[in-house]
Short mmCIF file of C-alpha atoms in Angstrom, two decimals:
data_model
loop_
_atom_site.label_atom_id
_atom_site.label_comp_id
_atom_site.label_asym_id
_atom_site.label_seq_id
_atom_site.Cartn_x
_atom_site.Cartn_y
_atom_site.Cartn_z
CA MET A 1 27.86 -32.36 38.24
CA ASN A 2 28.92 -34.94 35.64
CA SER A 3 27.90 -33.00 32.39
CA LEU A 4 29.72 -30.33 30.41
CA TYR A 5 28.28 -27.96 27.75
CA VAL A 6 30.70 -27.40 24.87
CA GLY A 7 29.93 -24.42 22.62
CA ASP A 8 31.18 -22.50 19.57
CA LEU A 9 31.92 -25.84 17.68
CA HIS A 10 32.96 -25.87 14.09
CA GLN A 11 30.45 -27.61 11.71
CA ASN A 12 32.88 -30.44 11.00
CA VAL A 13 33.34 -31.41 14.66
CA THR A 14 31.95 -34.90 15.49
CA GLU A 15 31.27 -36.95 18.52
CA ALA A 16 34.43 -39.00 17.76
CA ASP A 17 36.59 -35.78 17.86
CA LEU A 18 35.08 -34.78 21.27
CA ASN A 19 35.38 -38.21 22.56
CA LYS A 20 39.11 -38.32 21.77
CA MET A 21 39.78 -34.95 23.25
CA PHE A 22 37.90 -35.25 26.59
CA SER A 23 38.86 -38.84 27.35
CA GLU A 24 42.15 -37.56 28.47
CA ALA A 25 40.22 -36.12 31.64
CA GLY A 26 38.69 -39.29 32.55
CA PRO A 27 36.19 -42.05 31.45
CA ILE A 28 33.40 -40.73 29.39
CA SER A 29 29.87 -41.82 29.68
CA SER A 30 28.40 -40.28 26.41
CA VAL A 31 29.03 -37.43 23.90
CA ARG A 32 26.33 -35.88 21.80
CA VAL A 33 26.64 -33.18 19.15
CA CYS A 34 23.28 -31.53 18.95
CA ARG A 35 22.00 -31.42 15.17
CA ASP A 36 19.19 -30.01 13.20
CA ARG A 37 16.36 -32.49 12.84
CA VAL A 38 15.86 -31.96 9.08
CA THR A 39 19.33 -31.29 7.68
CA HIS A 40 21.26 -33.10 10.41
CA ARG A 41 23.82 -30.33 10.31
CA SER A 42 25.67 -29.61 13.67
CA LEU A 43 23.93 -26.71 15.68
CA GLY A 44 27.45 -25.74 17.06
CA TYR A 45 27.21 -27.13 20.58
CA ALA A 46 27.43 -30.54 22.30
CA TYR A 47 27.26 -32.34 25.68
CA VAL A 48 29.95 -34.38 27.17
CA ASN A 49 28.84 -36.69 30.16
CA PHE A 50 31.43 -38.13 32.41
CA TYR A 51 31.05 -40.99 35.05
CA GLN A 52 32.69 -38.98 37.83
CA PRO A 53 32.13 -35.21 38.68
CA ASP A 54 35.94 -34.84 39.45
CA ASP A 55 36.59 -35.86 35.77
CA ALA A 56 34.17 -33.23 34.58
CA GLU A 57 35.77 -30.62 36.71
CA ARG A 58 39.27 -31.55 35.52
CA ALA A 59 38.01 -31.49 31.85
CA LEU A 60 36.71 -27.92 32.39
CA HIS A 61 39.97 -26.66 33.60
CA MET A 62 42.06 -28.66 30.97
CA PHE A 63 40.23 -27.70 27.87
CA SER A 64 38.57 -24.36 28.56
CA ASN A 65 39.26 -22.03 25.70
CA ASP A 66 41.24 -24.69 23.72
CA MET A 67 41.03 -24.80 20.02
CA LEU A 68 39.36 -27.46 17.91
CA GLU A 69 39.13 -27.17 13.99
CA GLY A 70 40.40 -23.54 14.31
CA ARG A 71 37.83 -22.38 16.82
CA TYR A 72 38.02 -21.69 20.65
CA LEU A 73 35.84 -23.90 22.58
CA ARG A 74 33.47 -22.50 25.19
CA ILE A 75 33.06 -24.93 27.94
CA MET A 76 30.77 -24.57 30.87
CA ARG A 77 29.00 -26.86 33.33
CA SER A 78 25.61 -28.19 32.10
CA ASP A 79 23.09 -27.18 34.75
CA PRO A 80 19.45 -28.43 34.30
CA ASP A 81 18.32 -25.31 35.99
CA HIS A 82 18.65 -22.60 33.37
CA THR A 83 17.44 -19.70 35.43
CA LEU A 84 20.90 -18.73 36.63
CA ARG A 85 22.05 -18.55 32.87
CA LYS A 86 18.99 -16.58 31.76
CA ASN A 87 18.39 -14.12 34.56
CA GLY A 88 21.70 -12.39 33.93
CA VAL A 89 23.02 -12.57 37.43
CA GLY A 90 26.87 -12.09 37.57
CA ASN A 91 27.03 -11.39 33.78
CA ILE A 92 29.31 -8.58 32.61
CA PHE A 93 30.15 -7.08 29.33
CA ILE A 94 33.75 -6.07 28.32
CA ARG A 95 34.61 -4.02 25.32
CA ASN A 96 37.61 -2.45 23.71
CA LEU A 97 39.63 -5.56 23.89
CA ASP A 98 42.79 -6.01 21.88
CA LYS A 99 41.63 -7.98 18.75
CA LYS A 100 45.06 -9.70 18.29
CA SER A 101 46.25 -10.65 21.70
CA ILE A 102 43.13 -11.24 23.91
CA THR A 103 41.69 -14.69 23.56
CA ASN A 104 39.14 -16.74 25.40
CA LYS A 105 42.02 -18.03 27.43
CA ASN A 106 43.44 -14.89 28.31
CA LEU A 107 40.04 -13.34 29.39
CA TYR A 108 39.32 -16.40 31.54
CA GLU A 109 42.67 -16.39 33.31
CA THR A 110 42.33 -12.47 33.90
CA PHE A 111 38.75 -12.50 35.42
CA SER A 112 39.03 -15.94 37.39
CA ALA A 113 40.76 -14.04 40.01
CA PHE A 114 37.52 -12.42 41.20
CA GLY A 115 35.35 -15.39 41.60
CA ASP A 116 34.12 -18.67 40.14
CA ILE A 117 33.25 -18.28 36.51
CA TYR A 118 30.19 -19.87 35.07
CA SER A 119 31.12 -19.02 31.32
CA SER A 120 33.31 -16.76 29.36
CA LYS A 121 33.57 -15.74 25.74
CA VAL A 122 35.39 -13.37 23.32
CA VAL A 123 33.09 -12.77 20.41
CA CYS A 124 34.55 -13.60 17.02
CA ASP A 125 33.57 -13.26 13.37
CA GLU A 126 32.95 -16.17 11.02
CA ASN A 127 36.74 -16.32 10.12
CA GLY A 128 37.56 -16.76 13.98
CA HIS A 129 38.80 -13.10 14.44
CA SER A 130 38.05 -11.31 17.58
CA LYS A 131 35.46 -8.40 17.41
CA GLY A 132 37.02 -6.63 20.35
CA TYR A 133 34.46 -7.42 23.08
CA GLY A 134 33.33 -10.28 25.17
CA TYR A 135 31.23 -11.62 28.21
CA ILE A 136 31.96 -13.11 31.50
CA GLN A 137 29.26 -14.67 33.67
CA TYR A 138 30.11 -15.31 37.37
CA LYS A 139 28.15 -17.56 39.70
CA THR A 140 27.40 -14.63 42.10
CA GLN A 141 26.71 -10.95 41.51
CA GLU A 142 29.30 -10.07 44.18
CA ALA A 143 32.21 -11.45 42.00
CA ALA A 144 30.84 -9.59 38.99
CA ASP A 145 30.70 -6.35 40.97
CA ARG A 146 34.39 -6.85 42.19
CA ALA A 147 35.57 -7.42 38.64
CA ILE A 148 33.87 -4.18 37.53
CA GLU A 149 35.31 -2.20 40.34
CA LYS A 150 38.88 -3.33 40.01
CA LEU A 151 39.31 -3.67 36.16
CA ASN A 152 36.97 -1.16 34.57
CA GLY A 153 39.24 1.53 32.89
CA MET A 154 42.43 -0.58 33.47
CA LEU A 155 44.91 -1.43 30.59
CA MET A 156 44.84 -4.98 29.14
CA ASP A 157 47.64 -5.45 26.59
CA ASN A 158 48.03 -1.63 26.21
CA GLU A 159 44.22 -1.20 25.59
CA LYS A 160 41.99 0.56 28.13
CA VAL A 161 39.05 -1.79 28.58
CA PHE A 162 35.57 -0.83 29.68
CA ILE A 163 33.43 -3.14 31.88
CA GLU A 164 29.85 -2.79 32.66
CA ARG A 165 26.83 -4.86 33.77
CA PHE A 166 25.43 -6.86 30.94
CA LYS A 167 22.12 -5.39 29.55
CA SER A 168 19.42 -7.46 27.69
CA ARG A 169 18.26 -6.41 24.24
CA LYS A 170 15.21 -4.95 25.78
CA GLU A 171 17.10 -2.91 28.32
CA ARG A 172 19.51 -1.54 25.47
CA GLU A 173 16.49 -0.51 23.41
CA GLU A 174 14.98 1.36 26.32
CA VAL A 175 18.40 3.18 26.78
CA ARG A 176 18.45 4.06 23.15
CA GLY A 177 14.97 5.44 23.35
CA ALA A 178 15.83 7.55 26.30
CA LYS A 179 18.85 8.87 24.36
CA ALA A 180 16.81 9.54 21.44
CA ARG A 181 14.58 11.90 23.56
CA GLU A 182 17.66 13.83 24.73
CA PHE A 183 19.81 14.97 21.89
CA ASN A 184 22.19 17.89 21.05
CA ASN A 185 22.85 17.43 17.29
CA VAL A 186 20.18 18.59 14.90
CA PHE A 187 19.90 17.75 11.19
CA VAL A 188 18.61 20.39 8.74
CA LYS A 189 17.80 19.60 5.00
CA ASN A 190 16.12 21.13 1.90
CA LEU A 191 18.39 24.21 2.10
CA GLY A 192 19.12 26.37 -0.85
CA ARG A 193 22.34 26.27 -3.02
CA ASP A 194 23.41 29.65 -1.59
CA THR A 195 23.01 28.75 2.08
CA ASN A 196 26.29 28.73 4.10
CA ASP A 197 27.37 28.31 7.60
CA GLU A 198 26.72 31.94 8.55
CA THR A 199 23.09 31.81 7.31
CA LEU A 200 22.51 28.67 9.29
CA MET A 201 24.13 30.20 12.48
CA GLU A 202 21.68 33.21 12.18
CA LEU A 203 18.82 30.92 12.01
CA PHE A 204 19.57 28.63 14.88
CA GLY A 205 21.80 30.84 17.05
CA LYS A 206 18.71 32.45 18.80
CA TYR A 207 17.68 29.09 20.30
CA GLY A 208 20.87 28.79 22.55
CA PRO A 209 24.69 28.44 22.50
CA THR A 210 25.98 26.15 19.88
CA VAL A 211 29.01 23.81 19.63
CA SER A 212 29.29 23.80 15.86
CA VAL A 213 27.30 24.85 12.78
CA LYS A 214 28.11 23.13 9.49
CA VAL A 215 26.61 23.21 5.97
CA MET A 216 27.75 20.25 3.87
CA LYS A 217 29.20 21.22 0.33
CA ASP A 218 29.84 19.51 -2.90
CA ASP A 219 33.11 19.48 -5.01
CA ASN A 220 32.32 22.85 -6.36
CA GLY A 221 31.96 24.53 -2.97
CA LYS A 222 28.20 24.88 -3.32
CA SER A 223 25.76 23.68 -0.62
CA SER A 224 24.64 20.09 -0.70
CA GLY A 225 21.21 21.15 0.61
CA PHE A 226 21.72 19.85 4.18
CA GLY A 227 23.79 20.67 7.32
CA PHE A 228 24.10 20.05 10.92
CA VAL A 229 23.79 22.25 14.18
CA CYS A 230 25.08 21.07 17.50
CA PHE A 231 23.80 22.76 20.64
CA GLU A 232 25.32 22.69 24.03
CA ARG A 233 22.02 21.87 25.75
CA PRO A 234 19.44 19.14 24.74
CA GLU A 235 16.54 21.40 25.50
CA ASP A 236 17.66 24.09 23.13
CA ALA A 237 18.03 21.47 20.34
CA GLN A 238 14.49 20.16 21.10
CA ARG A 239 13.15 23.75 20.93
CA ALA A 240 14.84 24.35 17.59
CA VAL A 241 13.39 21.17 16.08
CA ASN A 242 9.85 22.02 17.35
CA GLU A 243 9.95 25.59 15.98
CA MET A 244 11.91 25.42 12.73
CA SER A 245 10.89 22.20 11.22
CA GLY A 246 8.54 23.11 8.27
CA LYS A 247 9.46 26.85 8.24
CA GLU A 248 10.09 28.44 4.84
CA LEU A 249 13.71 29.54 3.96
CA ASN A 250 14.17 31.26 0.59
CA GLY A 251 11.04 29.66 -0.92
CA ARG A 252 11.88 26.17 0.62
CA LEU A 253 10.16 24.30 3.39
CA ILE A 254 13.13 23.16 5.50
CA TYR A 255 13.16 19.90 7.55
CA VAL A 256 14.68 19.95 11.13
CA GLY A 257 15.03 16.87 13.12
CA ARG A 258 17.29 14.87 15.42
CA ALA A 259 20.56 13.83 13.75
CA GLN A 260 20.80 10.03 13.48
CA LYS A 261 23.53 7.53 12.74
CA LYS A 262 23.51 5.68 9.60
CA ALA A 263 22.61 2.27 11.15
CA GLU A 264 19.67 3.83 12.86
CA ARG A 265 18.37 5.42 9.77
CA GLN A 266 18.59 2.22 7.82
CA ALA A 267 16.77 0.31 10.59
CA LEU A 268 13.92 2.82 10.57
CA LEU A 269 13.73 2.82 6.69
CA LYS A 270 13.73 -1.04 6.73
CA LEU A 271 10.77 -1.00 9.30
CA LYS A 272 9.00 1.84 7.45
CA PHE A 273 9.03 0.32 3.96
CA GLY A 274 8.81 -3.29 5.32
CA GLN A 275 5.28 -2.41 6.68
CA LYS A 276 4.25 -0.75 3.46
CA LYS A 277 5.36 -3.61 1.20
CA PRO A 278 2.14 -5.88 1.69
CA GLU A 279 -0.16 -2.97 0.84
CA PRO A 280 0.37 -3.10 -3.00
CA LYS A 281 -0.46 -6.88 -2.92
CA ALA A 282 -3.63 -6.33 -1.11
CA LYS A 283 -4.68 -3.62 -3.29
CA TYR A 284 -4.26 -5.50 -6.66
CA ARG A 285 -5.52 -8.86 -5.31
CA GLY A 286 -8.19 -10.19 -7.58
CA ILE A 287 -7.63 -7.71 -10.40
CA ASN A 288 -4.34 -8.86 -11.70
CA LEU A 289 -4.34 -11.43 -14.58
CA PHE A 290 -1.69 -13.79 -15.70
CA VAL A 291 -1.73 -14.57 -19.26
CA LYS A 292 0.63 -17.07 -21.09
CA ASN A 293 1.00 -18.89 -24.37
CA LEU A 294 1.09 -15.63 -26.15
CA ASP A 295 2.01 -15.38 -29.85
CA ASP A 296 5.45 -14.18 -30.50
CA ALA A 297 4.18 -11.07 -32.28
CA PHE A 298 2.36 -9.89 -29.10
CA ASP A 299 3.46 -6.77 -27.46
CA ASP A 300 2.14 -4.46 -24.72
CA HIS A 301 -0.38 -2.58 -27.09
CA ARG A 302 -1.69 -5.74 -28.51
CA LEU A 303 -2.20 -7.27 -25.07
CA ARG A 304 -4.05 -4.31 -23.91
CA LYS A 305 -6.28 -4.28 -26.93
CA ALA A 306 -7.15 -7.90 -26.53
CA PHE A 307 -8.43 -7.34 -23.00
CA SER A 308 -9.87 -3.83 -23.45
CA GLU A 309 -13.39 -5.10 -24.02
CA PHE A 310 -13.80 -6.33 -20.50
CA GLY A 311 -13.18 -2.96 -18.75
CA THR A 312 -10.74 -0.32 -17.89
CA ILE A 313 -7.14 -1.53 -18.35
CA ILE A 314 -4.76 -0.18 -15.56
CA SER A 315 -1.72 -1.79 -17.17
CA ALA A 316 -0.68 -4.45 -19.60
CA LYS A 317 2.71 -5.76 -19.88
CA VAL A 318 4.39 -8.66 -22.11
CA MET A 319 7.43 -9.96 -20.35
CA THR A 320 10.58 -9.80 -22.71
CA GLU A 321 14.31 -10.80 -22.58
CA SER A 322 16.74 -9.04 -24.92
CA GLY A 323 13.80 -7.41 -26.74
CA ARG A 324 12.03 -10.79 -27.48
CA SER A 325 8.78 -11.94 -25.90
CA LYS A 326 8.98 -14.61 -23.32
CA GLY A 327 5.46 -15.89 -24.06
CA PHE A 328 3.62 -14.52 -21.07
CA GLY A 329 2.36 -11.31 -19.44
CA PHE A 330 0.08 -9.62 -17.12
CA VAL A 331 -2.99 -7.48 -17.31
CA SER A 332 -4.52 -5.46 -14.58
CA LEU A 333 -8.10 -4.22 -14.58
CA SER A 334 -9.92 -1.77 -12.50
CA SER A 335 -12.26 -4.17 -10.60
CA PRO A 336 -12.47 -7.91 -9.72
CA GLU A 337 -15.73 -8.38 -11.81
CA GLU A 338 -14.04 -7.19 -14.97
CA ALA A 339 -10.99 -9.61 -14.17
CA THR A 340 -13.44 -12.57 -13.53
CA LYS A 341 -15.25 -11.86 -16.83
CA ALA A 342 -11.98 -11.55 -18.65
CA VAL A 343 -10.72 -15.01 -17.20
CA THR A 344 -14.02 -16.69 -18.17
CA GLU A 345 -14.09 -15.40 -21.76
CA MET A 346 -10.47 -15.29 -22.73
CA ASN A 347 -9.06 -18.41 -21.26
CA GLY A 348 -8.72 -20.85 -24.19
CA ARG A 349 -9.60 -18.30 -26.72
CA ILE A 350 -7.32 -18.51 -29.86
CA VAL A 351 -5.65 -15.08 -30.28
CA GLY A 352 -3.26 -14.95 -33.13
CA THR A 353 -2.03 -18.66 -33.55
CA LYS A 354 -2.31 -19.91 -30.10
CA PRO A 355 -5.05 -20.55 -27.40
CA LEU A 356 -4.39 -18.28 -24.46
CA TYR A 357 -4.12 -19.33 -20.92
CA VAL A 358 -5.64 -16.69 -18.64
CA ALA A 359 -5.95 -17.01 -14.79
CA LEU A 360 -5.80 -14.76 -11.77
CA ALA A 361 -2.14 -13.86 -11.00
CA GLN A 362 -0.65 -15.41 -7.83
CA SER A 363 2.28 -14.39 -5.64
CA LYS A 364 5.32 -16.47 -5.49
CA GLU A 365 4.23 -17.76 -2.01
CA GLN A 366 0.91 -18.75 -3.32
CA ARG A 367 2.30 -20.57 -6.34
CA GLN A 368 4.76 -22.55 -4.20
CA GLN A 369 1.99 -23.50 -1.74
CA TYR A 370 -0.23 -24.64 -4.72
CA LEU A 371 2.54 -26.82 -6.25
CA ALA A 372 3.32 -28.30 -2.83
CA ASP A 373 -0.36 -29.20 -2.37
CA ARG A 374 -0.60 -30.79 -5.73
CA TYR A 375 2.49 -32.87 -5.21
CA LYS A 376 1.19 -33.93 -1.88
CA GLN A 377 -2.19 -35.07 -3.40
CA ARG A 378 -0.39 -36.80 -6.14
CA MET A 379 1.92 -38.82 -3.87
CA ASP A 380 -1.13 -39.70 -1.61
CA SER A 381 -3.03 -41.10 -4.69
CA VAL A 382 -0.03 -43.13 -5.67
CA MET A 383 0.63 -44.56 -2.23
CA ALA A 384 -2.95 -45.44 -1.89
CA VAL A 385 -2.79 -47.89 -4.87
CA PRO A 386 -1.08 -51.22 -3.93
CA ASN A 387 1.81 -52.08 -6.15
CA PRO A 388 1.50 -49.00 -8.46
CA ILE A 389 2.65 -49.49 -12.07
CA ILE A 390 4.63 -46.31 -13.00
CA ASN A 391 5.18 -47.20 -16.63
CA SER A 392 3.32 -50.26 -17.75
CA TYR A 393 4.47 -50.17 -21.43
CA GLN A 394 7.71 -51.75 -22.31
CA PRO A 395 9.07 -51.62 -25.88
CA PRO A 396 9.78 -54.90 -27.64
CA ILE A 397 13.26 -56.12 -27.73
CA PRO A 398 14.78 -56.94 -31.11
CA GLN A 399 16.46 -60.25 -31.71
CA VAL A 400 18.57 -60.71 -34.68
CA ASN A 401 19.56 -63.87 -36.45
CA ARG A 402 21.32 -64.34 -39.80
CA ASN A 403 18.23 -64.13 -41.99
CA LYS A 404 15.46 -62.02 -39.99
CA THR A 405 14.88 -59.78 -37.25
CA PHE A 406 12.13 -60.96 -34.74
CA TYR A 407 10.44 -59.02 -32.00
CA PHE A 408 9.71 -61.09 -28.80
CA ASN A 409 7.40 -59.61 -26.16
CA VAL A 410 8.06 -60.65 -22.62
CA TYR A 411 5.18 -62.91 -21.57
CA ILE A 412 3.58 -62.23 -18.19
CA PRO A 413 1.42 -64.90 -16.78
CA GLN A 414 -2.03 -64.16 -16.05
CA ALA A 415 -4.77 -65.73 -13.93
CA GLN A 416 -7.47 -67.14 -16.44
CA SER A 417 -9.65 -70.02 -17.22
CA HIS A 418 -8.01 -73.26 -18.65
CA ALA A 419 -9.99 -72.83 -21.87
CA ALA A 420 -8.62 -69.43 -22.36
CA ALA A 421 -5.09 -70.78 -22.74
CA TYR A 422 -5.77 -72.49 -26.07
CA TYR A 423 -7.02 -71.64 -29.50
CA PHE A 424 -9.60 -73.22 -31.70
CA SER A 425 -8.42 -74.73 -34.93
CA ASN A 426 -10.19 -72.21 -37.19
CA GLN A 427 -7.85 -69.58 -35.69
CA LEU A 428 -4.69 -71.26 -36.45
CA ALA A 429 -4.44 -69.93 -39.94
CA GLN A 430 -4.59 -66.38 -38.76
CA LEU A 431 -2.10 -66.99 -35.82
CA SER A 432 0.44 -68.75 -38.05
CA SER A 433 0.76 -65.78 -40.54
CA SER A 434 0.93 -63.14 -37.71
CA PRO A 435 4.48 -61.66 -36.91
CA GLY A 436 5.79 -62.34 -33.26
CA VAL A 437 3.82 -65.70 -32.81
CA MET A 438 5.79 -68.79 -31.71
CA PRO A 439 4.49 -72.47 -32.27
CA VAL A 440 4.33 -74.36 -28.92
CA GLN A 441 3.09 -77.85 -28.04
CA ARG A 442 0.05 -77.89 -25.73
CA ILE A 443 0.93 -79.36 -22.44
CA ALA A 444 -1.95 -81.32 -21.26
CA THR A 445 -1.07 -81.41 -17.77
CA GLN A 446 -0.69 -77.52 -17.41
CA ALA A 447 -3.03 -76.57 -14.54
CA LEU A 448 -3.32 -74.27 -11.53
CA GLY A 449 -3.63 -76.22 -8.42
CA HIS A 450 -4.97 -79.86 -8.06
CA ARG A 451 -7.36 -80.83 -10.72
CA THR A 452 -9.84 -83.89 -10.84
CA HIS A 453 -9.13 -86.42 -13.61
CA HIS A 454 -11.84 -86.25 -16.44
CA PRO A 455 -11.51 -89.10 -18.97
CA ALA A 456 -13.52 -87.11 -21.60
CA ARG A 457 -11.02 -84.26 -21.38
CA ALA A 458 -8.07 -86.76 -21.69
CA ASP A 459 -9.56 -88.27 -24.72
CA ALA A 460 -10.12 -84.83 -26.38
CA ALA A 461 -6.61 -83.95 -25.50
CA THR A 462 -5.21 -87.08 -27.30
CA ALA A 463 -7.27 -86.28 -30.40
CA MET A 464 -5.52 -82.82 -30.80
CA THR A 465 -2.39 -83.56 -32.60
CA LYS A 466 -1.71 -80.41 -34.30
CA PRO A 467 0.63 -77.79 -32.66
CA GLN A 468 -1.07 -74.97 -30.91
CA TYR A 469 -0.09 -71.28 -30.80
CA LYS A 470 -0.31 -68.52 -28.36
CA TYR A 471 1.19 -65.11 -27.98
CA MET A 472 4.38 -64.87 -25.99
#
């Protein structure tokens, strides 16, 4: 196998840097840093191809876990068959590593004694500091099982490490779901201010033996309104939740449920409110109006009054900054029909001193898409015209001499008939008195292409001796 995968690269690492580094192991066929197609920024990994498999194997052992631009490199054989890497065979997870002493190199050297390693990695943060856990993938499951058997629970640099088979995200979520169904710790809220530990113990002690009962208190020693009860058996905790949640205590309906970690609660809240967020947009679609070009004297009351004739106003708001109107606002009516009527009659109507612009309100995404479509149409129309003139007007350039200032316009030759290039004698008086006109001698031989000689024209040209004029 001649190709190596090099991962965890810094953004500044280039093909030249890798070529300089890996050429010490042998002649290199090619180096490619993978980049984003749009931004051309490095994706953090590359491929180094050698002419000989022995050189690739030598580079793997020479540079594995070396540092480049302040980051440890992760080097592995580039196998066209990705099934071994993706199916999780031989993959183990190591946690509780010493954050200061254990590096990629230490991890590789320690676990290589149990079999041929496909890849190894200590996970680091954006500053290159270890997070205290890592991964090893062996070529065979047997080697991974030997490493777990021999090293799980052993000390590595005075830290007891724990090693287990790597689980995919789906497997970890299933495990968390199973743990969620079996719990010992119960959360109780909406308690009265006079509730204490003894009161809580009397309520929940009947469901089974408890490990601890605690009502959380404020700085004054009063109940904060919530507490925790930890049971010895999960089935007792589940029964307490089923029977006590929603019960009345001192005139309050208490809530009883499984105690959750902060990260779990935040994830559930994010999921809950993330699903509800689109609902208001759908609810008010077609009844919200955007109004701009408002007079400076406009306020919420005047905006509501201006649109009240079209139906029931749910809300009317003039956007302000530091107490001053920003010149636009929003009006929400009770039905799409009322909103449509308001747009038809109010758009362009002068209210105060300015004509209003009224349209259906759009979300940020809709406005961005609309502007993008307009820009695309504009560019398509420009590209469709051959040699488009972006700005055809050019201001005259002043030329100054001692006595006067003249303005000369740049003359652009135009295709025209020969007769159009000259002026009749009765126009000379007007032209001679016009500013910006220069006298020129008519050139009889001026022509476009080959012309047949006409004696009559030649005689007429000879007869004209006065200077002719034309605009420059």
